[in-house]
Tab-separated table of C-alpha atoms in Angstrom:
chain	number	residue	atom	x	y	z
T	1	UNK	CA	0.097	-0.090	0.193
T	2	UNK	CA	1.102	3.385	-0.763
T	3	UNK	CA	2.471	4.885	2.604
T	4	UNK	CA	2.642	8.490	1.157
T	5	UNK	CA	-0.762	8.965	1.478
T	6	UNK	CA	-3.264	9.350	4.143
T	7	UNK	CA	-5.516	6.733	5.622
T	8	UNK	CA	-8.395	8.219	3.696
T	9	UNK	CA	-6.484	7.721	0.403
T	10	UNK	CA	-5.588	4.187	1.470
T	11	UNK	CA	-8.948	3.039	2.246
T	12	UNK	CA	-10.514	4.444	-0.780
T	13	UNK	CA	-7.896	2.817	-2.776
T	14	UNK	CA	-8.481	-0.707	-1.375
T	15	UNK	CA	-12.426	0.076	-2.104
T	16	UNK	CA	-11.667	0.992	-5.619
T	17	UNK	CA	-12.934	4.546	-5.104
T	18	UNK	CA	-10.457	6.465	-6.754
T	19	UNK	CA	-12.884	8.417	-8.805
T	20	UNK	CA	-11.355	11.908	-7.955
T	21	UNK	CA	-7.908	11.236	-8.957
T	22	UNK	CA	-8.077	8.454	-11.877
T	23	UNK	CA	-7.358	9.975	-15.435
T	24	UNK	CA	-8.641	7.964	-18.382
T	25	UNK	CA	-6.566	10.020	-20.841
T	26	UNK	CA	-2.827	10.691	-21.364
T	27	UNK	CA	-3.291	13.914	-19.647
T	28	UNK	CA	-4.408	14.527	-16.012
T	29	UNK	CA	-5.395	18.129	-16.742
T	30	UNK	CA	-9.484	17.485	-17.533
T	31	UNK	CA	-9.504	15.770	-13.928
T	32	UNK	CA	-7.239	18.028	-12.443
T	33	UNK	CA	-9.141	21.188	-13.565
T	34	UNK	CA	-12.570	19.560	-12.366
T	35	UNK	CA	-11.293	18.782	-8.703
T	36	UNK	CA	-8.771	21.672	-8.320
T	37	UNK	CA	-10.974	23.808	-6.163
T	38	UNK	CA	-11.871	20.911	-3.917
T	39	UNK	CA	-8.239	19.796	-3.747
T	40	UNK	CA	-7.032	23.376	-2.840
T	41	UNK	CA	-9.497	23.956	-0.176
T	42	UNK	CA	-9.421	20.592	1.548
T	43	UNK	CA	-5.857	20.345	1.970
T	44	UNK	CA	-6.027	18.800	5.384
T	45	UNK	CA	-8.815	16.343	4.465
T	46	UNK	CA	-8.395	12.759	3.660
T	47	UNK	CA	-8.395	13.260	0.006
T	48	UNK	CA	-5.321	15.235	-0.273
T	49	UNK	CA	-1.865	13.499	-0.849
T	50	UNK	CA	0.582	14.147	1.566
T	51	UNK	CA	4.141	14.314	0.666
T	52	UNK	CA	6.861	13.880	3.057
T	53	UNK	CA	4.815	14.029	6.227
T	54	UNK	CA	6.233	10.470	7.312
T	55	UNK	CA	9.401	11.423	9.323
T	56	UNK	CA	10.607	7.538	8.465
T	57	UNK	CA	10.094	8.270	4.860
T	58	UNK	CA	13.364	8.019	2.970
T	59	UNK	CA	12.505	11.034	1.027
T	60	UNK	CA	11.301	13.436	0.766
T	61	UNK	CA	28.249	44.602	5.938
T	62	UNK	CA	24.433	44.437	6.123
T	63	UNK	CA	23.536	48.107	6.118
T	64	UNK	CA	26.356	48.500	3.149
T	65	UNK	CA	24.367	46.172	1.363
T	66	UNK	CA	21.214	47.274	1.181
T	67	UNK	CA	22.449	50.720	0.626
T	68	UNK	CA	24.518	49.578	-2.254
T	69	UNK	CA	21.645	47.715	-4.003
T	70	UNK	CA	19.344	50.728	-3.620
T	71	UNK	CA	22.041	53.033	-5.227
T	72	UNK	CA	22.704	50.282	-8.011
T	73	UNK	CA	18.994	49.918	-8.722
T	74	UNK	CA	17.501	52.300	-11.356
T	75	UNK	CA	13.949	50.380	-11.457
T	76	UNK	CA	11.260	51.192	-9.121
T	77	UNK	CA	7.744	49.938	-8.943
T	78	UNK	CA	5.447	52.106	-10.258
T	79	UNK	CA	1.459	52.406	-10.290
T	80	UNK	CA	1.828	51.019	-13.915
T	81	UNK	CA	2.786	47.791	-12.507
T	82	UNK	CA	-0.440	47.407	-11.056
T	83	UNK	CA	0.999	44.868	-8.412
T	84	UNK	CA	2.761	44.710	-5.297
T	85	UNK	CA	6.215	42.735	-4.756
T	86	UNK	CA	5.460	39.432	-3.224
T	87	UNK	CA	7.550	38.812	0.111
T	88	UNK	CA	6.161	35.322	1.250
T	89	UNK	CA	7.829	32.547	-0.490
T	90	UNK	CA	8.486	29.093	-0.433
T	91	UNK	CA	11.159	27.694	-2.706
T	92	UNK	CA	11.611	24.058	-2.501
T	93	UNK	CA	15.220	23.832	-3.823
T	94	UNK	CA	16.122	20.601	-5.345
T	95	UNK	CA	19.262	19.264	-5.499
T	96	UNK	CA	21.556	19.608	-8.507
T	97	UNK	CA	19.117	21.603	-10.539
T	98	UNK	CA	20.118	25.104	-10.481
T	99	UNK	CA	18.937	25.565	-6.956
T	100	UNK	CA	22.014	26.939	-5.543
T	101	UNK	CA	21.847	29.895	-8.231
T	102	UNK	CA	18.115	30.448	-7.240
T	103	UNK	CA	18.857	30.344	-3.831
T	104	UNK	CA	21.271	33.209	-3.697
T	105	UNK	CA	18.527	35.238	-5.603
T	106	UNK	CA	16.187	34.759	-2.818
T	107	UNK	CA	18.652	35.482	-0.055
T	108	UNK	CA	19.928	38.485	-1.553
T	109	UNK	CA	16.256	39.929	-2.104
T	110	UNK	CA	15.118	38.959	1.450
T	111	UNK	CA	18.141	40.168	3.128
T	112	UNK	CA	17.801	43.461	1.485
T	113	UNK	CA	14.173	44.007	2.465
T	114	UNK	CA	14.719	42.621	5.891
T	115	UNK	CA	12.875	39.607	5.566
T	116	UNK	CA	12.484	36.729	7.889
T	117	UNK	CA	13.939	33.309	6.499
T	118	UNK	CA	13.258	29.776	7.675
T	119	UNK	CA	16.592	28.581	8.649
T	120	UNK	CA	18.089	25.421	10.234
T	121	UNK	CA	19.843	25.592	13.731
T	122	UNK	CA	23.186	24.783	12.066
T	123	UNK	CA	24.591	24.036	8.991
T	124	UNK	CA	22.712	25.342	5.656
T	125	UNK	CA	20.510	22.178	4.944
T	126	UNK	CA	17.363	20.816	6.798
T	127	UNK	CA	18.342	17.365	7.729
T	128	UNK	CA	18.336	16.251	4.144
T	129	UNK	CA	17.036	13.194	3.726
T	130	UNK	CA	14.201	13.492	6.213
T	131	UNK	CA	11.172	15.065	5.501
T	132	UNK	CA	11.114	18.336	6.896
T	133	UNK	CA	9.639	19.027	10.356
T	134	UNK	CA	9.079	22.476	12.051
T	135	UNK	CA	11.452	21.470	14.936
T	136	UNK	CA	14.266	21.658	12.283
T	137	UNK	CA	13.868	25.370	12.059
T	138	UNK	CA	14.926	28.166	14.257
T	139	UNK	CA	11.450	29.619	15.615
T	140	UNK	CA	10.602	32.926	14.166
T	141	UNK	CA	10.177	36.452	15.746
T	142	UNK	CA	6.388	37.474	16.387
T	143	UNK	CA	5.993	38.937	12.891
T	144	UNK	CA	6.774	35.243	11.549
T	145	UNK	CA	8.587	33.921	8.720
T	146	UNK	CA	8.813	35.311	4.690
T	147	UNK	CA	11.178	32.988	2.720
T	148	UNK	CA	11.714	29.217	2.909
T	149	UNK	CA	14.571	28.621	0.786
T	150	UNK	CA	17.041	26.279	2.232
T	151	UNK	CA	17.421	22.535	1.195
T	152	UNK	CA	14.746	20.512	2.452
T	153	UNK	CA	12.554	17.363	1.615
T	154	UNK	CA	9.164	19.050	1.150
T	155	UNK	CA	6.552	18.116	3.815
T	156	UNK	CA	3.450	19.712	2.553
T	157	UNK	CA	1.299	20.110	5.802
T	158	UNK	CA	3.934	21.434	7.962
T	159	UNK	CA	5.730	23.955	5.744
T	160	UNK	CA	2.306	25.291	4.497
T	161	UNK	CA	1.222	25.677	8.302
T	162	UNK	CA	4.185	27.604	9.221
T	163	UNK	CA	4.074	30.066	6.555
T	164	UNK	CA	1.710	32.974	5.871
T	165	UNK	CA	-1.696	32.370	3.884
T	166	UNK	CA	-0.599	34.219	0.860
T	167	UNK	CA	2.789	32.216	0.439
T	168	UNK	CA	3.807	31.625	-3.180
T	169	UNK	CA	5.229	28.088	-3.685
T	170	UNK	CA	8.006	27.459	-6.125
T	171	UNK	CA	10.429	24.914	-7.259
T	172	UNK	CA	12.618	23.893	-10.234
T	173	UNK	CA	13.151	20.555	-12.201
T	174	UNK	CA	16.030	19.341	-14.344
T	175	UNK	CA	15.906	16.998	-17.168
T	176	UNK	CA	16.176	13.555	-15.280
T	177	UNK	CA	19.003	11.757	-17.152
T	178	UNK	CA	21.189	14.970	-16.773
T	179	UNK	CA	19.955	15.438	-13.456
T	180	UNK	CA	20.885	11.762	-12.281
T	181	UNK	CA	24.147	11.749	-13.818
T	182	UNK	CA	24.944	15.030	-11.808
T	183	UNK	CA	23.381	13.563	-8.378
T	184	UNK	CA	25.453	10.344	-8.938
T	185	UNK	CA	28.824	12.020	-9.880
T	186	UNK	CA	28.720	14.882	-7.391
T	187	UNK	CA	27.291	13.007	-4.415
T	188	UNK	CA	29.953	10.114	-4.868
T	189	UNK	CA	27.511	7.368	-5.377
T	190	UNK	CA	30.311	5.381	-6.922
T	191	UNK	CA	32.403	5.514	-3.754
T	192	UNK	CA	29.295	4.336	-1.689
T	193	UNK	CA	28.615	1.498	-4.111
T	194	UNK	CA	32.288	0.299	-4.114
T	195	UNK	CA	33.083	1.628	-7.941
T	196	UNK	CA	36.513	2.641	-8.570
T	197	UNK	CA	35.799	4.076	-11.864
T	198	UNK	CA	35.463	7.803	-11.994
T	199	UNK	CA	34.171	8.154	-15.652
T	200	UNK	CA	30.907	7.348	-17.104
T	201	UNK	CA	31.548	3.831	-17.007
T	202	UNK	CA	30.941	4.067	-13.036
T	203	UNK	CA	27.283	4.357	-14.281
T	204	UNK	CA	27.784	1.530	-16.491
T	205	UNK	CA	28.859	-0.541	-13.750
T	206	UNK	CA	26.235	0.545	-11.240
T	207	UNK	CA	23.446	-0.199	-13.914
T	208	UNK	CA	24.681	-3.966	-14.257
T	209	UNK	CA	23.004	-4.328	-10.848
T	210	UNK	CA	21.385	-1.348	-9.543
T	211	UNK	CA	19.478	-3.049	-6.692
T	212	UNK	CA	22.685	-4.184	-5.116
T	213	UNK	CA	23.305	-0.534	-4.287
T	214	UNK	CA	19.578	1.115	-4.124
T	215	UNK	CA	19.241	2.275	-0.539
T	216	UNK	CA	22.678	4.154	-1.134
T	217	UNK	CA	21.615	5.748	-4.556
T	218	UNK	CA	17.705	6.452	-4.692
T	219	UNK	CA	16.117	6.687	-7.825
T	220	UNK	CA	13.651	9.495	-8.677
T	221	UNK	CA	15.595	12.063	-6.920
T	222	UNK	CA	13.209	14.823	-7.882
T	223	UNK	CA	10.260	13.205	-6.724
T	224	UNK	CA	11.938	12.562	-3.372
T	225	UNK	CA	13.025	15.813	-3.048
T	226	UNK	CA	9.580	17.119	-3.578
T	227	UNK	CA	8.368	14.659	-0.668
T	228	UNK	CA	7.312	11.323	-2.504
T	229	UNK	CA	8.303	8.033	-1.096
T	230	UNK	CA	9.886	4.770	-2.505
T	231	UNK	CA	6.537	2.845	-1.987
T	232	UNK	CA	5.016	4.868	-5.035
T	233	UNK	CA	7.461	4.517	-7.463
T	234	UNK	CA	6.333	1.246	-9.045
T	235	UNK	CA	2.830	2.405	-9.051
T	236	UNK	CA	2.091	4.529	-11.826
T	237	UNK	CA	-1.315	5.596	-10.654
T	238	UNK	CA	0.323	7.001	-7.357
T	239	UNK	CA	2.856	8.723	-9.334
T	240	UNK	CA	0.296	10.417	-11.243
T	241	UNK	CA	-1.692	11.386	-8.316
T	242	UNK	CA	1.471	12.844	-6.892
T	243	UNK	CA	2.066	15.067	-9.769
T	244	UNK	CA	-1.385	16.408	-9.863
T	245	UNK	CA	-1.021	17.338	-6.118
T	246	UNK	CA	2.235	19.274	-7.043
T	247	UNK	CA	0.678	21.040	-10.099
T	248	UNK	CA	-2.138	22.209	-7.391
T	249	UNK	CA	0.210	23.288	-4.632
T	250	UNK	CA	3.144	25.127	-6.739
T	251	UNK	CA	2.586	28.376	-8.303
T	252	UNK	CA	5.566	27.902	-10.503
T	253	UNK	CA	7.712	24.967	-11.493
T	254	UNK	CA	10.807	26.063	-13.285
T	255	UNK	CA	12.643	24.588	-15.741
T	256	UNK	CA	16.653	24.326	-15.248
T	257	UNK	CA	17.412	23.945	-19.119
T	258	UNK	CA	15.452	27.083	-19.696
T	259	UNK	CA	16.424	29.372	-16.659
T	260	UNK	CA	16.130	32.789	-18.178
T	261	UNK	CA	12.737	32.000	-19.263
T	262	UNK	CA	11.912	30.534	-15.914
T	263	UNK	CA	13.486	33.659	-14.296
T	264	UNK	CA	11.233	35.934	-16.290
T	265	UNK	CA	8.224	34.273	-15.050
T	266	UNK	CA	9.297	34.133	-11.726
T	267	UNK	CA	9.799	37.968	-11.996
T	268	UNK	CA	6.075	38.187	-13.255
T	269	UNK	CA	4.702	36.003	-10.769
T	270	UNK	CA	6.475	37.958	-8.000
T	271	UNK	CA	6.254	41.741	-9.249
T	272	UNK	CA	9.868	42.083	-8.872
T	273	UNK	CA	12.312	44.115	-11.183
T	274	UNK	CA	14.864	42.764	-13.448
T	275	UNK	CA	17.613	43.583	-10.978
T	276	UNK	CA	16.109	41.463	-8.616
T	277	UNK	CA	16.641	38.433	-10.515
T	278	UNK	CA	20.313	39.102	-11.768
T	279	UNK	CA	22.583	36.160	-10.779
T	280	UNK	CA	25.946	34.449	-11.113
T	281	UNK	CA	25.664	30.824	-12.133
T	282	UNK	CA	26.613	28.911	-8.941
T	283	UNK	CA	27.738	25.573	-7.666
T	284	UNK	CA	28.274	24.311	-11.437
T	285	UNK	CA	30.701	21.516	-12.638
T	286	UNK	CA	33.423	22.481	-15.089
T	287	UNK	CA	32.501	20.931	-18.605
T	288	UNK	CA	35.501	18.228	-18.148
T	289	UNK	CA	33.423	16.602	-15.140
T	290	UNK	CA	30.288	16.264	-17.157
T	291	UNK	CA	30.197	12.700	-18.396
T	292	UNK	CA	28.880	11.853	-21.823
T	293	UNK	CA	26.385	9.212	-21.875
T	294	UNK	CA	25.586	6.322	-24.481
T	295	UNK	CA	22.157	6.038	-25.721
T	296	UNK	CA	21.712	2.707	-24.118
T	297	UNK	CA	22.904	4.253	-20.714
T	298	UNK	CA	20.510	7.058	-21.276
T	299	UNK	CA	17.791	5.075	-21.786
T	300	UNK	CA	18.445	2.793	-18.700
T	301	UNK	CA	18.766	6.131	-16.448
T	302	UNK	CA	15.174	6.980	-17.817
T	303	UNK	CA	13.737	3.763	-16.953
T	304	UNK	CA	15.205	3.863	-13.664
T	305	UNK	CA	13.784	7.222	-12.925
T	306	UNK	CA	10.499	6.996	-14.655
T	307	UNK	CA	8.712	8.773	-11.892
T	308	UNK	CA	11.265	11.702	-12.462
T	309	UNK	CA	10.691	11.293	-16.293
T	310	UNK	CA	6.809	11.777	-15.776
T	311	UNK	CA	6.992	14.450	-13.534
T	312	UNK	CA	9.546	16.621	-15.753
T	313	UNK	CA	7.467	15.869	-18.947
T	314	UNK	CA	4.281	17.176	-17.083
T	315	UNK	CA	5.700	20.226	-15.857
T	316	UNK	CA	7.715	21.026	-19.276
T	317	UNK	CA	4.404	20.963	-20.722
T	318	UNK	CA	2.786	23.390	-18.409
T	319	UNK	CA	6.101	25.490	-18.580
T	320	UNK	CA	5.884	26.167	-22.165
T	321	UNK	CA	1.936	27.042	-21.719
T	322	UNK	CA	3.129	29.841	-19.401
T	323	UNK	CA	5.682	31.001	-21.615
T	324	UNK	CA	3.066	31.337	-24.506
T	325	UNK	CA	0.383	33.055	-22.254
T	326	UNK	CA	3.181	35.387	-21.241
T	327	UNK	CA	4.221	36.393	-24.755
T	328	UNK	CA	6.970	34.826	-26.668
T	329	UNK	CA	7.933	38.340	-27.970
T	330	UNK	CA	7.562	40.001	-24.836
T	331	UNK	CA	9.816	37.367	-23.182
T	332	UNK	CA	12.907	37.457	-25.878
T	333	UNK	CA	12.732	41.488	-24.872
T	334	UNK	CA	13.045	40.536	-21.145
T	335	UNK	CA	15.519	37.988	-21.517
T	336	UNK	CA	17.610	40.377	-23.626
T	337	UNK	CA	17.202	42.944	-20.635
T	338	UNK	CA	18.207	40.451	-18.097
T	339	UNK	CA	21.312	39.506	-20.096
T	340	UNK	CA	22.323	43.319	-20.261
T	341	UNK	CA	21.911	43.651	-16.528
T	342	UNK	CA	23.681	40.404	-15.682
T	343	UNK	CA	26.639	41.762	-17.854
T	344	UNK	CA	26.746	44.957	-16.264
T	345	UNK	CA	26.675	43.127	-12.895
T	346	UNK	CA	29.542	40.551	-13.900
T	347	UNK	CA	31.621	43.604	-15.235
T	348	UNK	CA	31.450	45.203	-11.851
T	349	UNK	CA	32.197	42.383	-9.552
T	350	UNK	CA	34.079	39.497	-11.400
T	351	UNK	CA	37.452	39.218	-12.927
T	352	UNK	CA	36.570	37.520	-16.343
T	353	UNK	CA	39.996	36.057	-16.947
T	354	UNK	CA	40.203	34.004	-14.002
T	355	UNK	CA	43.204	35.673	-12.043
T	356	UNK	CA	43.100	35.942	-8.626
T	357	UNK	CA	45.724	38.645	-8.252
T	358	UNK	CA	44.581	41.280	-6.223
T	359	UNK	CA	40.876	39.813	-5.927
T	360	UNK	CA	38.904	37.598	-3.591
T	361	UNK	CA	37.426	34.176	-3.846
T	362	UNK	CA	35.580	31.530	-2.104
T	363	UNK	CA	36.916	27.963	-2.361
T	364	UNK	CA	33.843	26.309	-3.484
T	365	UNK	CA	33.459	22.787	-2.365
T	366	UNK	CA	34.844	20.017	-5.153
T	367	UNK	CA	33.959	16.470	-4.559
T	368	UNK	CA	37.038	14.214	-5.207
T	369	UNK	CA	37.755	14.196	-8.856
T	370	UNK	CA	35.208	16.899	-9.634
T	371	UNK	CA	36.065	20.218	-10.976
T	372	UNK	CA	33.586	23.052	-10.231
T	373	UNK	CA	33.034	26.613	-11.669
T	374	UNK	CA	35.194	29.177	-9.351
T	375	UNK	CA	34.637	32.813	-9.363
T	376	UNK	CA	36.751	35.777	-8.384
T	377	UNK	CA	35.924	39.187	-7.641
T	378	UNK	CA	37.658	42.124	-8.855
T	379	UNK	CA	40.214	43.907	-6.697
T	380	UNK	CA	37.962	46.985	-6.492
T	381	UNK	CA	34.732	44.867	-5.787
T	382	UNK	CA	36.260	42.970	-2.683
T	383	UNK	CA	34.889	45.634	-0.466
T	384	UNK	CA	31.453	45.484	-2.407
T	385	UNK	CA	29.114	43.919	-0.442
T	386	UNK	CA	26.639	43.330	-3.180
T	387	UNK	CA	29.430	41.580	-5.049
T	388	UNK	CA	30.540	39.592	-2.273
T	389	UNK	CA	26.786	38.110	-1.632
T	390	UNK	CA	26.559	37.280	-5.234
T	391	UNK	CA	29.398	34.475	-4.995
T	392	UNK	CA	28.506	33.208	-1.377
T	393	UNK	CA	27.426	29.495	-1.172
T	394	UNK	CA	25.196	28.572	1.271
T	395	UNK	CA	27.665	27.545	3.675
T	396	UNK	CA	28.935	31.203	3.629
T	397	UNK	CA	25.671	33.112	3.579
T	398	UNK	CA	23.480	30.999	5.905
T	399	UNK	CA	25.506	32.044	8.992
T	400	UNK	CA	24.778	35.632	7.858
T	401	UNK	CA	21.189	35.228	7.779
T	402	UNK	CA	20.941	33.002	10.872
T	403	UNK	CA	22.696	35.952	12.879
T	404	UNK	CA	20.170	38.433	11.460
T	405	UNK	CA	17.437	36.302	12.547
T	406	UNK	CA	18.587	35.904	16.084
T	407	UNK	CA	19.038	39.378	16.511
T	408	UNK	CA	15.580	39.962	15.419
T	409	UNK	CA	14.674	37.551	18.246
T	410	UNK	CA	16.852	38.912	20.777
């Protein structure tokens, strides 16, 4: 039986009463549209899928900084925008899917606007791979929380209860084959499984008998991060139901392979400015550390992660529908504007030739045998708080935010 769902769901499945979630076509959309209002208004009733709520589940210089950003921001929100910037946000950071870059955007925005973050007591991750629980986080000040953007396994009920009612829910997905190769390589799965090769051959060796190392290298990482459990991965209907719930819950599911388009949709959803979403690409492997995969290995990865494949395909369709609704011509103009502003920030902050003489850099963590992208500040930017924060990895930025949170509570 599917342990990822409430007792009510279990009993209905036993009785064959699955009308609300059954799909008779290839698309879930007709049934989802029909029941969206009911699902949304009854998120704590027995007909709602609960992801990651079982803790036994296997998955699921500040003043200067603000002043500097105000001086560097020429955009303002006028009456013409007809919207107010949204500050209550849950960004469910999925591993190895561009999440660190996005997290940095949310951290800078939140710090600049004196918002309150949901933060772990120590470190920068919420006890992954355990499903998130309230006690994992430092309690908030009387004003409550605003932004949840640190790595966690999604737990719908707990996170929803902690955040304001008008919170916007966002996440990001990555093409499943590239995502699996990245997680397998970055997190050293080959070492856990006793595989010596550090090339794509390590994946070939793993897939010769993946079940022997199953618990050390779970499949469907994206679904796990979003709160699903192993028990549902061999059940196509359970995967469909999970995807339906996630569609109802998340206001925007970004796609890593279309990062710029995703950022423009994010900006539009949150009523932010282009300056708010400028970024440097963080925690990225150098090209030489990315393995090229054969067609046969690609097919085996897709089959092994069929839940993630279904998840990605579903939300990729929704993503492009959002892009079309936004307007393709308008999207092109917005992306060009973003690229222009990114270039200005890079020229102000970074040494483009990769040299470190007179500049400042942070040693990005590199797993054994893996080369990661390193960024170096220009000498004149070493005292620029905004430039500094743009290259901060979570391990450096989180303590700054934690000190600010504790000062709010003092």
